[in-house]
PDB file of C-alpha atoms in Angstrom:
ATOM      1  CA  GLN A   1     -12.585  -6.240  -5.746  1.00 81.00           C
ATOM      2  CA  GLN A   2      -9.943  -6.977  -3.172  1.00 90.00           C
ATOM      3  CA  PRO A   3      -7.433  -9.996  -3.992  1.00 94.00           C
ATOM      4  CA  VAL A   4      -7.500 -12.846  -1.654  1.00 95.00           C
ATOM      5  CA  GLN A   5      -4.276 -13.976   0.147  1.00 97.00           C
ATOM      6  CA  SER A   6      -3.517 -17.303   1.682  1.00 96.00           C
ATOM      7  CA  PRO A   7      -2.285 -18.080   4.073  1.00 96.00           C
ATOM      8  CA  GLN A   8      -3.429 -15.240   6.349  1.00 96.00           C
ATOM      9  CA  ALA A   9      -0.500 -16.069   8.751  1.00 96.00           C
ATOM     10  CA  VAL A  10       2.485 -18.502   8.852  1.00 96.00           C
ATOM     11  CA  ILE A  11       5.172 -19.260  11.538  1.00 96.00           C
ATOM     12  CA  LEU A  12       8.686 -20.834  10.261  1.00 94.00           C
ATOM     13  CA  ARG A  13      11.958 -21.521  11.565  1.00 95.00           C
ATOM     14  CA  GLU A  14      14.994 -19.631  10.114  1.00 95.00           C
ATOM     15  CA  GLY A  15      16.010 -21.677   7.037  1.00 92.00           C
ATOM     16  CA  GLU A  16      12.690 -22.958   5.996  1.00 94.00           C
ATOM     17  CA  ASP A  17      10.771 -21.912   2.993  1.00 92.00           C
ATOM     18  CA  ALA A  18       7.320 -20.174   2.518  1.00 93.00           C
ATOM     19  CA  VAL A  19       4.876 -19.707  -0.154  1.00 94.00           C
ATOM     20  CA  ILE A  20       2.438 -16.818  -0.189  1.00 96.00           C
ATOM     21  CA  ASN A  21      -0.497 -16.847  -2.667  1.00 96.00           C
ATOM     22  CA  CYS A  22      -2.588 -13.890  -4.070  1.00 96.00           C
ATOM     23  CA  SER A  23      -5.788 -14.774  -6.118  1.00 94.00           C
ATOM     24  CA  SER A  24      -8.112 -12.403  -8.055  1.00 91.00           C
ATOM     25  CA  SER A  25     -11.577 -12.765  -9.335  1.00 88.00           C
ATOM     26  CA  LYS A  26     -10.503 -10.299 -12.424  1.00 85.00           C
ATOM     27  CA  ALA A  27      -8.125 -10.632 -15.223  1.00 82.00           C
ATOM     28  CA  LEU A  28      -4.637  -9.553 -13.881  1.00 81.00           C
ATOM     29  CA  TYR A  29      -2.230  -7.557 -15.769  1.00 82.00           C
ATOM     30  CA  SER A  30       0.293  -7.056 -13.126  1.00 86.00           C
ATOM     31  CA  VAL A  31       0.828  -7.809  -9.572  1.00 91.00           C
ATOM     32  CA  HIS A  32       2.863  -5.975  -6.869  1.00 92.00           C
ATOM     33  CA  TRP A  33       4.196  -7.395  -3.792  1.00 94.00           C
ATOM     34  CA  TYR A  34       5.139  -5.220  -0.695  1.00 95.00           C
ATOM     35  CA  ARG A  35       6.521  -6.120   2.712  1.00 96.00           C
ATOM     36  CA  GLN A  36       5.656  -4.286   5.849  1.00 96.00           C
ATOM     37  CA  LYS A  37       7.743  -4.871   8.952  1.00 95.00           C
ATOM     38  CA  HIS A  38       6.382  -4.088  12.327  1.00 92.00           C
ATOM     39  CA  GLY A  39       5.913  -0.405  13.092  1.00 90.00           C
ATOM     40  CA  GLU A  40       7.329   0.563   9.557  1.00 93.00           C
ATOM     41  CA  ALA A  41       5.990   1.411   5.959  1.00 94.00           C
ATOM     42  CA  PRO A  42       5.463  -0.985   3.569  1.00 95.00           C
ATOM     43  CA  VAL A  43       8.208  -1.357   1.135  1.00 94.00           C
ATOM     44  CA  PHE A  44       8.053  -2.603  -2.788  1.00 92.00           C
ATOM     45  CA  LEU A  45       9.532  -6.002  -3.256  1.00 91.00           C
ATOM     46  CA  MET A  46       8.637  -6.685  -6.938  1.00 89.00           C
ATOM     47  CA  ILE A  47       6.212  -6.374  -9.707  1.00 88.00           C
ATOM     48  CA  LEU A  48       5.133  -9.055 -12.163  1.00 87.00           C
ATOM     49  CA  LEU A  49       3.929  -8.028 -15.464  1.00 81.00           C
ATOM     50  CA  LYS A  50       1.656  -9.858 -18.098  1.00 76.00           C
ATOM     51  CA  GLY A  51       4.007 -11.344 -20.457  1.00 67.00           C
ATOM     52  CA  GLY A  52       6.619 -12.504 -17.921  1.00 67.00           C
ATOM     53  CA  GLU A  53       8.594  -9.556 -17.171  1.00 61.00           C
ATOM     54  CA  GLN A  54       9.683  -9.123 -13.345  1.00 66.00           C
ATOM     55  CA  LYS A  55      11.351  -6.514 -11.612  1.00 64.00           C
ATOM     56  CA  GLY A  56      12.216  -6.669  -8.045  1.00 64.00           C
ATOM     57  CA  HIS A  57      13.945  -8.512  -5.219  1.00 66.00           C
ATOM     58  CA  GLU A  58      17.280 -10.393  -5.467  1.00 65.00           C
ATOM     59  CA  LYS A  59      16.450 -13.098  -2.982  1.00 74.00           C
ATOM     60  CA  ILE A  60      12.821 -13.616  -3.224  1.00 85.00           C
ATOM     61  CA  SER A  61      10.905 -14.911  -6.338  1.00 88.00           C
ATOM     62  CA  ALA A  62       7.399 -15.119  -7.552  1.00 89.00           C
ATOM     63  CA  SER A  63       5.204 -16.447 -10.139  1.00 88.00           C
ATOM     64  CA  PHE A  64       2.435 -15.057 -12.246  1.00 88.00           C
ATOM     65  CA  ASN A  65      -0.356 -17.148 -13.761  1.00 85.00           C
ATOM     66  CA  GLU A  66      -2.564 -15.141 -15.641  1.00 82.00           C
ATOM     67  CA  LYS A  67      -4.992 -17.586 -16.697  1.00 83.00           C
ATOM     68  CA  LYS A  68      -5.341 -18.758 -12.942  1.00 80.00           C
ATOM     69  CA  GLN A  69      -5.486 -15.186 -12.080  1.00 88.00           C
ATOM     70  CA  GLN A  70      -3.204 -15.586  -9.354  1.00 90.00           C
ATOM     71  CA  SER A  71       0.391 -14.994  -8.267  1.00 92.00           C
ATOM     72  CA  SER A  72       2.643 -16.769  -5.714  1.00 92.00           C
ATOM     73  CA  LEU A  73       5.674 -15.246  -3.554  1.00 93.00           C
ATOM     74  CA  TYR A  74       8.471 -17.597  -2.902  1.00 91.00           C
ATOM     75  CA  LEU A  75      10.911 -17.088   0.056  1.00 90.00           C
ATOM     76  CA  THR A  76      13.483 -19.618   0.343  1.00 87.00           C
ATOM     77  CA  ALA A  77      15.741 -20.327   3.191  1.00 87.00           C
ATOM     78  CA  SER A  78      14.180 -17.724   5.028  1.00 89.00           C
ATOM     79  CA  GLN A  79      15.833 -15.223   7.282  1.00 91.00           C
ATOM     80  CA  LEU A  80      14.741 -13.557  10.416  1.00 93.00           C
ATOM     81  CA  SER A  81      14.682 -10.454   8.335  1.00 93.00           C
ATOM     82  CA  TYR A  82      12.110 -11.868   6.211  1.00 94.00           C
ATOM     83  CA  SER A  83       9.300 -11.384   9.104  1.00 96.00           C
ATOM     84  CA  GLY A  84       6.555  -9.076   8.382  1.00 96.00           C
ATOM     85  CA  THR A  85       3.323  -8.684   6.716  1.00 97.00           C
ATOM     86  CA  TYR A  86       3.352  -9.253   2.783  1.00 97.00           C
ATOM     87  CA  PHE A  87       0.813  -7.619   0.650  1.00 97.00           C
ATOM     88  CA  CYS A  88      -0.224  -8.300  -2.867  1.00 96.00           C
ATOM     89  CA  GLY A  89      -1.662  -5.481  -4.935  1.00 94.00           C
ATOM     90  CA  THR A  90      -3.446  -5.664  -8.278  1.00 90.00           C
ATOM     91  CA  GLU A  91      -4.268  -3.007 -10.652  1.00 83.00           C
ATOM     92  CA  LYS A  92      -7.476  -1.264 -10.429  1.00 75.00           C
ATOM     93  CA  GLY A  93      -7.608   1.026 -13.409  1.00 71.00           C
ATOM     94  CA  ALA A  94      -4.640   3.164 -14.480  1.00 67.00           C
ATOM     95  CA  GLN A  95      -2.148   4.289 -11.552  1.00 79.00           C
ATOM     96  CA  LYS A  96      -4.033   2.532  -8.959  1.00 86.00           C
ATOM     97  CA  LEU A  97      -3.741  -0.667  -6.907  1.00 90.00           C
ATOM     98  CA  VAL A  98      -6.045  -2.694  -4.615  1.00 92.00           C
ATOM     99  CA  PHE A  99      -4.370  -4.721  -1.892  1.00 95.00           C
ATOM    100  CA  GLY A 100      -5.051  -8.023  -0.376  1.00 95.00           C
ATOM    101  CA  GLN A 101      -5.688  -8.193   3.272  1.00 96.00           C
ATOM    102  CA  GLY A 102      -2.058  -9.465   4.037  1.00 96.00           C
ATOM    103  CA  THR A 103      -0.113 -12.428   5.167  1.00 97.00           C
ATOM    104  CA  ARG A 104       1.656 -12.271   8.556  1.00 97.00           C
ATOM    105  CA  LEU A 105       5.133 -14.068   8.354  1.00 96.00           C
ATOM    106  CA  THR A 106       6.891 -14.862  11.323  1.00 96.00           C
ATOM    107  CA  ILE A 107      10.464 -16.298  11.158  1.00 95.00           C
ATOM    108  CA  ASN A 108      11.857 -17.878  14.620  1.00 94.00           C
ATOM    109  CA  PRO A 109      15.207 -18.661  15.400  1.00 92.00           C
TER     110      PRO A 109
ATOM    111  CA  ASP B   1      16.003   7.823  -2.031  1.00 68.00           C
ATOM    112  CA  VAL B   2      12.488   8.779  -2.304  1.00 63.00           C
ATOM    113  CA  LYS B   3      11.236  10.247   1.030  1.00 91.00           C
ATOM    114  CA  VAL B   4       7.543  10.405   1.956  1.00 96.00           C
ATOM    115  CA  THR B   5       6.839  12.128   5.303  1.00 95.00           C
ATOM    116  CA  GLN B   6       3.597  12.386   7.274  1.00 96.00           C
ATOM    117  CA  SER B   7       2.914  14.998   9.690  1.00 90.00           C
ATOM    118  CA  SER B   8       2.269  13.022  12.783  1.00 92.00           C
ATOM    119  CA  ARG B   9       3.015   9.454  13.835  1.00 94.00           C
ATOM    120  CA  TYR B  10       0.255   9.512  16.434  1.00 96.00           C
ATOM    121  CA  LEU B  11      -2.871  11.619  16.758  1.00 97.00           C
ATOM    122  CA  VAL B  12      -5.705  11.896  19.205  1.00 97.00           C
ATOM    123  CA  LYS B  13      -8.920  13.663  18.382  1.00 97.00           C
ATOM    124  CA  ARG B  14     -12.529  13.876  19.786  1.00 97.00           C
ATOM    125  CA  THR B  15     -15.562  12.747  17.894  1.00 97.00           C
ATOM    126  CA  GLY B  16     -16.684  15.770  15.510  1.00 97.00           C
ATOM    127  CA  GLU B  17     -13.471  17.282  15.203  1.00 97.00           C
ATOM    128  CA  LYS B  18     -11.983  18.536  11.977  1.00 97.00           C
ATOM    129  CA  VAL B  19      -8.812  16.582  11.350  1.00 97.00           C
ATOM    130  CA  PHE B  20      -6.145  17.267   8.944  1.00 97.00           C
ATOM    131  CA  LEU B  21      -3.414  14.564   7.786  1.00 98.00           C
ATOM    132  CA  GLU B  22      -0.563  16.032   5.895  1.00 97.00           C
ATOM    133  CA  CYS B  23       1.807  14.205   3.601  1.00 97.00           C
ATOM    134  CA  VAL B  24       4.919  15.495   1.683  1.00 97.00           C
ATOM    135  CA  GLN B  25       6.999  13.820  -0.903  1.00 96.00           C
ATOM    136  CA  ASP B  26      10.157  15.094  -2.283  1.00 95.00           C
ATOM    137  CA  MET B  27      10.617  13.151  -5.419  1.00 89.00           C
ATOM    138  CA  ASP B  28       8.483  15.215  -7.837  1.00 91.00           C
ATOM    139  CA  HIS B  29       5.979  12.240  -7.846  1.00 91.00           C
ATOM    140  CA  GLU B  30       2.689  12.772 -10.039  1.00 92.00           C
ATOM    141  CA  ASN B  31       0.767  10.408  -8.099  1.00 93.00           C
ATOM    142  CA  MET B  32      -0.312  10.504  -4.391  1.00 96.00           C
ATOM    143  CA  PHE B  33      -2.421   8.183  -2.442  1.00 97.00           C
ATOM    144  CA  TRP B  34      -4.228   7.918   1.048  1.00 98.00           C
ATOM    145  CA  TYR B  35      -4.738   4.327   2.363  1.00 98.00           C
ATOM    146  CA  ARG B  36      -6.388   3.190   5.453  1.00 97.00           C
ATOM    147  CA  GLN B  37      -4.896   0.157   7.230  1.00 97.00           C
ATOM    148  CA  ASP B  38      -7.014  -2.012   9.793  1.00 95.00           C
ATOM    149  CA  PRO B  39      -6.196  -5.657  11.037  1.00 91.00           C
ATOM    150  CA  GLY B  40      -7.528  -8.264   8.642  1.00 89.00           C
ATOM    151  CA  LEU B  41      -8.298  -5.809   5.964  1.00 92.00           C
ATOM    152  CA  GLY B  42      -5.312  -4.682   4.484  1.00 93.00           C
ATOM    153  CA  LEU B  43      -4.548  -1.354   2.726  1.00 95.00           C
ATOM    154  CA  ARG B  44      -7.837   0.466   1.464  1.00 96.00           C
ATOM    155  CA  LEU B  45      -7.602   3.236  -0.916  1.00 95.00           C
ATOM    156  CA  ILE B  46      -9.370   6.318   0.320  1.00 97.00           C
ATOM    157  CA  TYR B  47      -8.370   8.857  -2.399  1.00 97.00           C
ATOM    158  CA  PHE B  48      -5.904   8.950  -5.121  1.00 94.00           C
ATOM    159  CA  SER B  49      -4.344  12.193  -6.867  1.00 95.00           C
ATOM    160  CA  TYR B  50      -2.638  12.036 -10.162  1.00 92.00           C
ATOM    161  CA  ASP B  51      -1.954  15.745 -10.553  1.00 91.00           C
ATOM    162  CA  VAL B  52      -2.113  19.294  -8.681  1.00 93.00           C
ATOM    163  CA  LYS B  53      -5.749  19.777  -7.987  1.00 90.00           C
ATOM    164  CA  MET B  54      -6.878  16.464  -9.320  1.00 92.00           C
ATOM    165  CA  LYS B  55      -8.429  13.809  -7.329  1.00 94.00           C
ATOM    166  CA  GLU B  56     -10.269  10.357  -7.772  1.00 93.00           C
ATOM    167  CA  LYS B  57     -12.290   8.745  -5.115  1.00 94.00           C
ATOM    168  CA  GLY B  58     -11.000   5.294  -3.967  1.00 93.00           C
ATOM    169  CA  ASP B  59     -12.772   2.290  -2.381  1.00 92.00           C
ATOM    170  CA  ILE B  60     -13.769   4.027   1.149  1.00 95.00           C
ATOM    171  CA  PRO B  61     -14.010   7.710   0.483  1.00 96.00           C
ATOM    172  CA  GLU B  62     -17.070   8.453   2.618  1.00 96.00           C
ATOM    173  CA  GLY B  63     -16.339  10.678   5.456  1.00 96.00           C
ATOM    174  CA  TYR B  64     -13.272  12.033   4.018  1.00 98.00           C
ATOM    175  CA  SER B  65     -11.896  14.613   1.720  1.00 97.00           C
ATOM    176  CA  VAL B  66      -8.376  15.638   0.072  1.00 97.00           C
ATOM    177  CA  SER B  67      -6.594  18.541  -1.079  1.00 97.00           C
ATOM    178  CA  ARG B  68      -3.593  18.721  -3.355  1.00 97.00           C
ATOM    179  CA  GLU B  69      -2.628  22.460  -3.940  1.00 96.00           C
ATOM    180  CA  LYS B  70       1.055  21.801  -4.697  1.00 96.00           C
ATOM    181  CA  LYS B  71       2.642  18.645  -6.343  1.00 96.00           C
ATOM    182  CA  GLU B  72       4.501  17.581  -3.186  1.00 96.00           C
ATOM    183  CA  ARG B  73       1.807  17.752  -0.796  1.00 97.00           C
ATOM    184  CA  PHE B  74      -1.472  15.643  -0.429  1.00 98.00           C
ATOM    185  CA  SER B  75      -3.726  16.279   2.633  1.00 97.00           C
ATOM    186  CA  LEU B  76      -6.520  13.998   3.869  1.00 98.00           C
ATOM    187  CA  ILE B  77      -9.308  15.876   5.649  1.00 98.00           C
ATOM    188  CA  LEU B  78     -11.805  14.331   8.155  1.00 97.00           C
ATOM    189  CA  GLU B  79     -14.684  16.809   8.185  1.00 94.00           C
ATOM    190  CA  SER B  80     -16.068  15.405  11.487  1.00 97.00           C
ATOM    191  CA  ALA B  81     -14.239  12.652  13.036  1.00 97.00           C
ATOM    192  CA  SER B  82     -15.990   9.617  14.228  1.00 97.00           C
ATOM    193  CA  THR B  83     -14.780   6.830  16.210  1.00 97.00           C
ATOM    194  CA  ASN B  84     -14.920   4.355  13.181  1.00 97.00           C
ATOM    195  CA  GLN B  85     -12.319   6.541  11.568  1.00 98.00           C
ATOM    196  CA  THR B  86      -9.706   5.439  14.295  1.00 98.00           C
ATOM    197  CA  SER B  87      -7.090   3.749  12.172  1.00 98.00           C
ATOM    198  CA  MET B  88      -3.607   3.824  10.630  1.00 97.00           C
ATOM    199  CA  TYR B  89      -3.340   6.213   7.782  1.00 98.00           C
ATOM    200  CA  LEU B  90      -0.611   5.500   5.152  1.00 98.00           C
ATOM    201  CA  CYS B  91       0.386   7.951   2.490  1.00 98.00           C
ATOM    202  CA  ALA B  92       2.160   6.856  -0.816  1.00 96.00           C
ATOM    203  CA  SER B  93       3.544   8.485  -3.916  1.00 95.00           C
ATOM    204  CA  SER B  94       4.615   7.005  -7.357  1.00 91.00           C
ATOM    205  CA  LEU B  95       5.639   8.124 -10.825  1.00 86.00           C
ATOM    206  CA  SER B  96       3.067   8.430 -13.389  1.00 78.00           C
ATOM    207  CA  THR B  97       2.791   5.434 -15.523  1.00 69.00           C
ATOM    208  CA  TRP B  98       1.774   7.814 -18.242  1.00 60.00           C
ATOM    209  CA  SER B  99       4.782   9.836 -18.247  1.00 59.00           C
ATOM    210  CA  SER B 100       7.380   7.025 -17.374  1.00 60.00           C
ATOM    211  CA  GLY B 101       5.957   4.511 -19.600  1.00 61.00           C
ATOM    212  CA  SER B 102       6.313   1.468 -16.992  1.00 64.00           C
ATOM    213  CA  TYR B 103       4.584   0.394 -13.910  1.00 68.00           C
ATOM    214  CA  ASN B 104       6.081   2.061 -10.719  1.00 79.00           C
ATOM    215  CA  GLU B 105       6.184   1.059  -7.274  1.00 87.00           C
ATOM    216  CA  GLN B 106       4.738   3.049  -4.715  1.00 92.00           C
ATOM    217  CA  PHE B 107       6.488   4.693  -1.969  1.00 94.00           C
ATOM    218  CA  PHE B 108       4.965   4.826   1.425  1.00 96.00           C
ATOM    219  CA  GLY B 109       5.191   7.229   4.520  1.00 96.00           C
ATOM    220  CA  PRO B 110       5.660   5.965   8.234  1.00 94.00           C
ATOM    221  CA  GLY B 111       1.736   6.220   8.780  1.00 96.00           C
ATOM    222  CA  THR B 112      -0.220   8.327  11.395  1.00 97.00           C
ATOM    223  CA  ARG B 113      -2.005   6.357  13.836  1.00 97.00           C
ATOM    224  CA  LEU B 114      -5.249   8.169  14.413  1.00 98.00           C
ATOM    225  CA  THR B 115      -7.390   7.530  17.545  1.00 98.00           C
ATOM    226  CA  VAL B 116     -10.858   9.335  17.579  1.00 98.00           C
ATOM    227  CA  LEU B 117     -12.386   9.119  21.220  1.00 97.00           C
TER     228      LEU B 117
END
């Protein structure tokens, strides 16, 4: 089942913070985050693993609450380059992901 | 850097035509994926292949088939295109979790925007 992301869209001014949430109705073992800039391919940001291991981006952080079956992506002091659509992906069987519907982030000067 | 290429950025076809979308990756990845991207629906998995000639249906396989004759190439086939298959199609690849022992990110191609008239 597809994870649910919130909000669906957010508009910020440069320097403001944003939080994007990803919730699943199923138990989570890992959560992947991707960003897709307009007209480009999605690009991997980070993965959060059950047990706390995290691998990914230097300027974006995330949390993973296994009990609540949710993950949150934190973008602090946002830059213009952070604009894009963010997707979370949760595991669906070995090797495969099921992605959320996406959160569109717009950063204005 | 991993490179995933797709044969066309834009494609216009007529209803009933057979359509081939090609994807090639150059990093010897075992896994390859075809997704469909529609506004408000995110990325939905059509088919997945974990090895040459091996495939699994994804969440929305109806109306599609795939072919993987070589490790680097994964083709998506629309046997008889319909207007409701107008969409952005994204190909991706990744290392196998089984062989690498860790969870691996997916690398995406630039996408093919298909319009069926």
